[in-house]
Amino acid sequence: MEIKNIKNKAEREIPEYIEGYGEVKPYAGPFATEPTGRKYAPLKSFSRPGDSKILSSIKEAVEKCEIKDGMTISFHHHLRNGDYVLNMVIDEIAKLGIKNLNLVCSSLTKAHEPLIEHIRNGVVTGINTSGLRGEIAKEISKNNILGRPVVFRTHGGRARAIEAGELKIDVAFIAAPACDRMGNMNGTEGKSAFGAMGYPMVDAQYAEKVVAITDNLMPFPLKKISIPMTQTDYVVEVESIGDPEQIATGATRITKNPQELLIAEKASEVLTASGYIKNGFSFQAGSGGASLAVCKYLKEYMNENNIKGSFAAGGITATMVELLEEGYFEALLDTQSFDSAAAESMIKNPTHIEMSASMYANPYNKGCSAHQLDVMILSATEIDVNYNINSLTGSTGIIMGALGGAPDTAAGAKLTVVVAPTMRKRIPIVTDRVTTVVTPGETVDVLVTERGICVNPKRTELIEILTAAGIPLKTIEELKEEVEKLTGVPEKFSTSDTVVAVVEYRDGTVIDVVRQAK
Amino acid sequence: MEIKNIKNKAEREIPEYIEGYGEVKPYAGPFATEPTGRKYAPLKSFSRPGDSKILSSIKEAVEKCEIKDGMTISFHHHLRNGDYVLNMVIDEIAKLGIKNLNLVCSSLTKAHEPLIEHIRNGVVTGINTSGLRGEIAKEISKNNILGRPVVFRTHGGRARAIEAGELKIDVAFIAAPACDRMGNMNGTEGKSAFGAMGYPMVDAQYAEKVVAITDNLMPFPLKKISIPMTQTDYVVEVESIGDPEQIATGATRITKNPQELLIAEKASEVLTASGYIKNGFSFQAGSGGASLAVCKYLKEYMNENNIKGSFAAGGITATMVELLEEGYFEALLDTQSFDSAAAESMIKNPTHIEMSASMYANPYNKGCSAHQLDVMILSATEIDVNYNINSLTGSTGIIMGALGGAPDTAAGAKLTVVVAPTMRKRIPIVTDRVTTVVTPGETVDVLVTERGICVNPKRTELIEILTAAGIPLKTIEELKEEVEKLTGVPEKFSTSDTVVAVVEYRDGTVIDVVRQAK
């Protein structure tokens, strides 16, 4: 049977059926696909007085949970590059001879490269994640070692898919920096504290079985409870769940790069001219140097003009904590803490509020933080003349990034500003057509680069306001031409027809696919 | 068709089918009935940026929620005798001509007597509650004005029934002392602060629609969030949701009655001799003067012996807060705050932890506070020679009390002690057979009265320990005889066959019924 392609609302040709994924619901616009029906119903459970949840090892947990070939197990990446839990668990599962696992990860990092062997050996044959980088990503992109498409979801989309029962988790393994004998957990106490526990808060609610893995077994009851004992089946104590020093690597520091600072400064000019920066405004800046640097300039402006924001959200960093503690914002809404300062702040600042990934960004509940945003700052690997953003694949077609919460917050924010240099290593960022659409152009308003500022033509009123404020604008086509004069037009890479990754939009429709790089 | 009676494990004859209730699952023992299958699946929902949840009136909320004849709506009683919300809502519904509502209340109080008219007019034809007192209770017990049995559930049983989909709530109305425009709520801030929000935390998760009714609309985002915006559909601002001065009435003060103090003192002797009062022990005392007075003596003992408990749970009162603040316990687990001191403590003491009714006492999740208790102190209206407790009906068969969390905590605690006088108004408390079984005798260990202490014969080791400690014990039959010599044996009241109330055990089986008093 021939499989037809369909063109979705992001102008992407997608097979209507993808082997190893299934029927494709094409992306139809940021709020075009409404849900029907009911959420997934978790199992009823049972507890007796005197029950003990403590198990002696991960192996025992795998056995008690009756993990079998073909099951779906979940992990979270709050420990980022320092996570030990995923590898420890999969190693034990592999030793028991179990195959064909489907992983539901909130994201995968460099720490998880041992997965490559488990994929090659058939232990892992399915991956759901928000991001994929390094060697695993290369092996999948080039050599299709998984043999089945990775499914990429946004942070909100993952929460939605779990709640909808599209992702049915058999066993959730949760790295718990603090845990009591009944499985009350938090992420803020102990030697491996990482802060907010936004992702597994969803897993714990819907998984058939929940295993807390902790290196800090505390007296019952835990005082701060992020995931309650009502959801936890077993508790395993291990020596270490990870190295929290490895959390704040990569994209979570404010840049010192002069070009990025220039971009950030221009972006903050756009923000202030836009009219959105006023008392009570809300704000989120994604990870990425320039994105975080915007906060620095924003703070100066807020200080000079005596402006106090309502909340900042994210992905919370030391920069955001500073803004909270110095009174620039009333509150932080945090689903994942990006550094130790953020993790510590959750303990000491009662206005630093932990939220689940569902409360952060799931479009299919009764309200989420992402939809309450005034201003969102994003970074991008590529942006095209339709303002579509790619943050997942390189210009060679190799997977090397993540969706994160960008599509969620871009859809929600009143003003979405992309900050990016016009080129990286002489590869232009502005293209005719991004390699992969992650965040659709209709949810992106402004591009700020070191060579100029472009506004999405659909935002006519914003063009007027910025022009009136004396901010010089270019069309994105003009900017592209200008850059290409310097860099040349990069050659297109070629791919096979094999789909190695499906990119779901937050509502579960397919916005793009990644094909195997040649 | 003739309806047969069946005898349940509490030796009660119950019809196998009850009109207006349905098939009866007979009570089979405290942990004999295990659940099967899945929890109830709430509706998927949808939110867009810019959505407003604010409605101008309760009437508008009733209309937006499309409340129709026959629907089930829920309320909570944290404002106890001071609650305005239930009456305001039912009045509006009645005005709109809607009939035949099924109410799911966490409890009903004196504040809700206007319900009588709504019952008479057919607006309300179903009641689910934990307690019922005063005029409504009399009208139902004597005159069967509802025409259909009231269903009594424990606090844990209510949470279980909602989670199981046995109680499907169409619309939950939640009295919110603090609420933001997106429906994040807490119970601790504002002029009507009542403290923990344990009951509606469950309703909000499972109801088709959730309406927050607040007299304190605060800026978004609320800093302390007990019920998140992900669960709230609408927000209605009213002048006042209730009178918090009316919370701490009735059974929530420490007694000054010398007889009750004597009972409390004896009870604390039992506790200390029992061996359960040691470092790390956990404790709950129900409402009721003698019950709370036990805390006073317990504190002295803990002080003298340098003992620190882990947690105290409840129903939290000023007495418990004092024990926390003075370091006698590490934490409070609170599902309902019984006075303003408790409500204030939730703000200032981070170790005063709010929990949902499900985390408090639901037997069908993966762990609950009730099952972690060492010692539980209960009061009782009647106790029989099999240690069954009645806290619901008077010796005339009239409903005048509540189940509360007593059956839940008695089942969970290692040591359950009933404190009660031997007679009230010359009516003996110890009987051959309690009017209504609320808490089954197999979960009750000790009865302490002013005339003597009795231990459930099944607790042979406890009898040995207490005897060795020099505590004089009587059999409960001896105590009963002794009291009856003073009071005489009260005449049995008679009832018709009509069942006016069904008493569910926490697991949804039927432990007893209340028949219409003649």
mmCIF file of C-alpha atoms in Angstrom, chain A residues 39-45 74 158-160 162-165 167-174 185 197-211 226-233 355-359 362 365, chain B residues 38-42 163 201-202 204-206 228 230-231 358 365-366:
data_model
loop_
_atom_site.group_PDB
_atom_site.id
_atom_site.type_symbol
_atom_site.label_atom_id
_atom_site.label_comp_id
_atom_site.label_asym_id
_atom_site.label_seq_id
_atom_site.Cartn_x
_atom_site.Cartn_y
_atom_site.Cartn_z
ATOM 1 C CA LYS A 39 -8.194 11.767 30.341
ATOM 2 C CA TYR A 40 -6.466 8.509 31.086
ATOM 3 C CA ALA A 41 -7.689 6.767 34.227
ATOM 4 C CA PRO A 42 -4.907 5.565 36.513
ATOM 5 C CA LEU A 43 -5.249 2.228 38.286
ATOM 6 C CA LYS A 44 -6.950 2.060 41.628
ATOM 7 C CA SER A 45 -4.560 0.947 44.281
ATOM 8 C CA SER A 74 9.548 6.921 32.090
ATOM 9 C CA ARG A 158 4.433 15.396 26.955
ATOM 10 C CA ALA A 159 2.207 16.226 29.918
ATOM 11 C CA ARG A 160 -0.798 16.316 27.603
ATOM 12 C CA ILE A 162 0.464 11.283 29.353
ATOM 13 C CA GLU A 163 -2.772 12.761 30.685
ATOM 14 C CA ALA A 164 -4.581 11.748 27.498
ATOM 15 C CA GLY A 165 -3.347 8.168 27.708
ATOM 16 C CA LEU A 167 1.620 7.757 26.334
ATOM 17 C CA LYS A 168 0.740 4.996 28.751
ATOM 18 C CA ILE A 169 3.542 4.621 31.260
ATOM 19 C CA ASP A 170 3.914 1.219 32.850
ATOM 20 C CA VAL A 171 6.592 2.249 35.319
ATOM 21 C CA ALA A 172 7.865 5.723 36.171
ATOM 22 C CA PHE A 173 11.310 5.919 37.714
ATOM 23 C CA ILE A 174 11.757 9.152 39.623
ATOM 24 C CA MET A 185 9.279 13.252 47.406
ATOM 25 C CA MET A 197 10.116 18.326 39.910
ATOM 26 C CA GLY A 198 7.725 19.485 37.202
ATOM 27 C CA TYR A 199 8.001 16.558 34.787
ATOM 28 C CA PRO A 200 7.602 13.512 37.036
ATOM 29 C CA MET A 201 4.738 15.206 38.876
ATOM 30 C CA VAL A 202 2.734 14.215 35.797
ATOM 31 C CA ASP A 203 4.250 10.738 35.407
ATOM 32 C CA ALA A 204 3.556 9.885 39.047
ATOM 33 C CA GLN A 205 -0.098 10.685 38.645
ATOM 34 C CA TYR A 206 -0.680 8.448 35.618
ATOM 35 C CA ALA A 207 1.902 5.650 35.625
ATOM 36 C CA GLU A 208 0.755 2.158 36.626
ATOM 37 C CA LYS A 209 3.703 1.865 38.980
ATOM 38 C CA VAL A 210 5.939 4.566 40.443
ATOM 39 C CA VAL A 211 9.420 3.941 41.806
ATOM 40 C CA SER A 226 6.116 17.663 45.543
ATOM 41 C CA ILE A 227 4.959 14.148 44.725
ATOM 42 C CA PRO A 228 2.799 12.564 47.436
ATOM 43 C CA MET A 229 2.905 9.031 48.825
ATOM 44 C CA THR A 230 -0.545 8.445 47.344
ATOM 45 C CA GLN A 231 1.212 7.975 43.997
ATOM 46 C CA THR A 232 4.369 6.071 44.924
ATOM 47 C CA ASP A 233 4.640 2.279 44.933
ATOM 48 C CA MET A 355 4.537 23.712 39.063
ATOM 49 C CA SER A 356 3.965 20.494 37.157
ATOM 50 C CA ALA A 357 4.708 20.371 33.439
ATOM 51 C CA SER A 358 0.952 20.237 32.957
ATOM 52 C CA MET A 359 0.422 23.462 34.851
ATOM 53 C CA ASN A 362 -0.335 21.558 28.766
ATOM 54 C CA ASN A 365 -6.275 21.430 30.882
ATOM 55 C CA ARG B 38 -9.274 2.088 37.167
ATOM 56 C CA LYS B 39 -10.067 5.426 38.702
ATOM 57 C CA TYR B 40 -12.514 7.827 37.138
ATOM 58 C CA ALA B 41 -11.171 9.736 34.157
ATOM 59 C CA PRO B 42 -11.845 13.465 34.268
ATOM 60 C CA GLU B 163 -11.763 8.932 42.601
ATOM 61 C CA MET B 201 -8.712 19.169 46.469
ATOM 62 C CA VAL B 202 -10.291 15.862 45.463
ATOM 63 C CA ALA B 204 -11.459 19.756 41.813
ATOM 64 C CA GLN B 205 -9.496 16.934 40.277
ATOM 65 C CA TYR B 206 -12.498 14.861 39.222
ATOM 66 C CA PRO B 228 -4.308 24.802 40.745
ATOM 67 C CA THR B 230 -5.437 23.530 35.714
ATOM 68 C CA GLN B 231 -8.598 22.303 37.464
ATOM 69 C CA SER B 358 -7.328 11.268 49.660
ATOM 70 C CA ASN B 365 -4.435 4.835 46.766
ATOM 71 C CA LYS B 366 -0.790 3.995 47.358
#
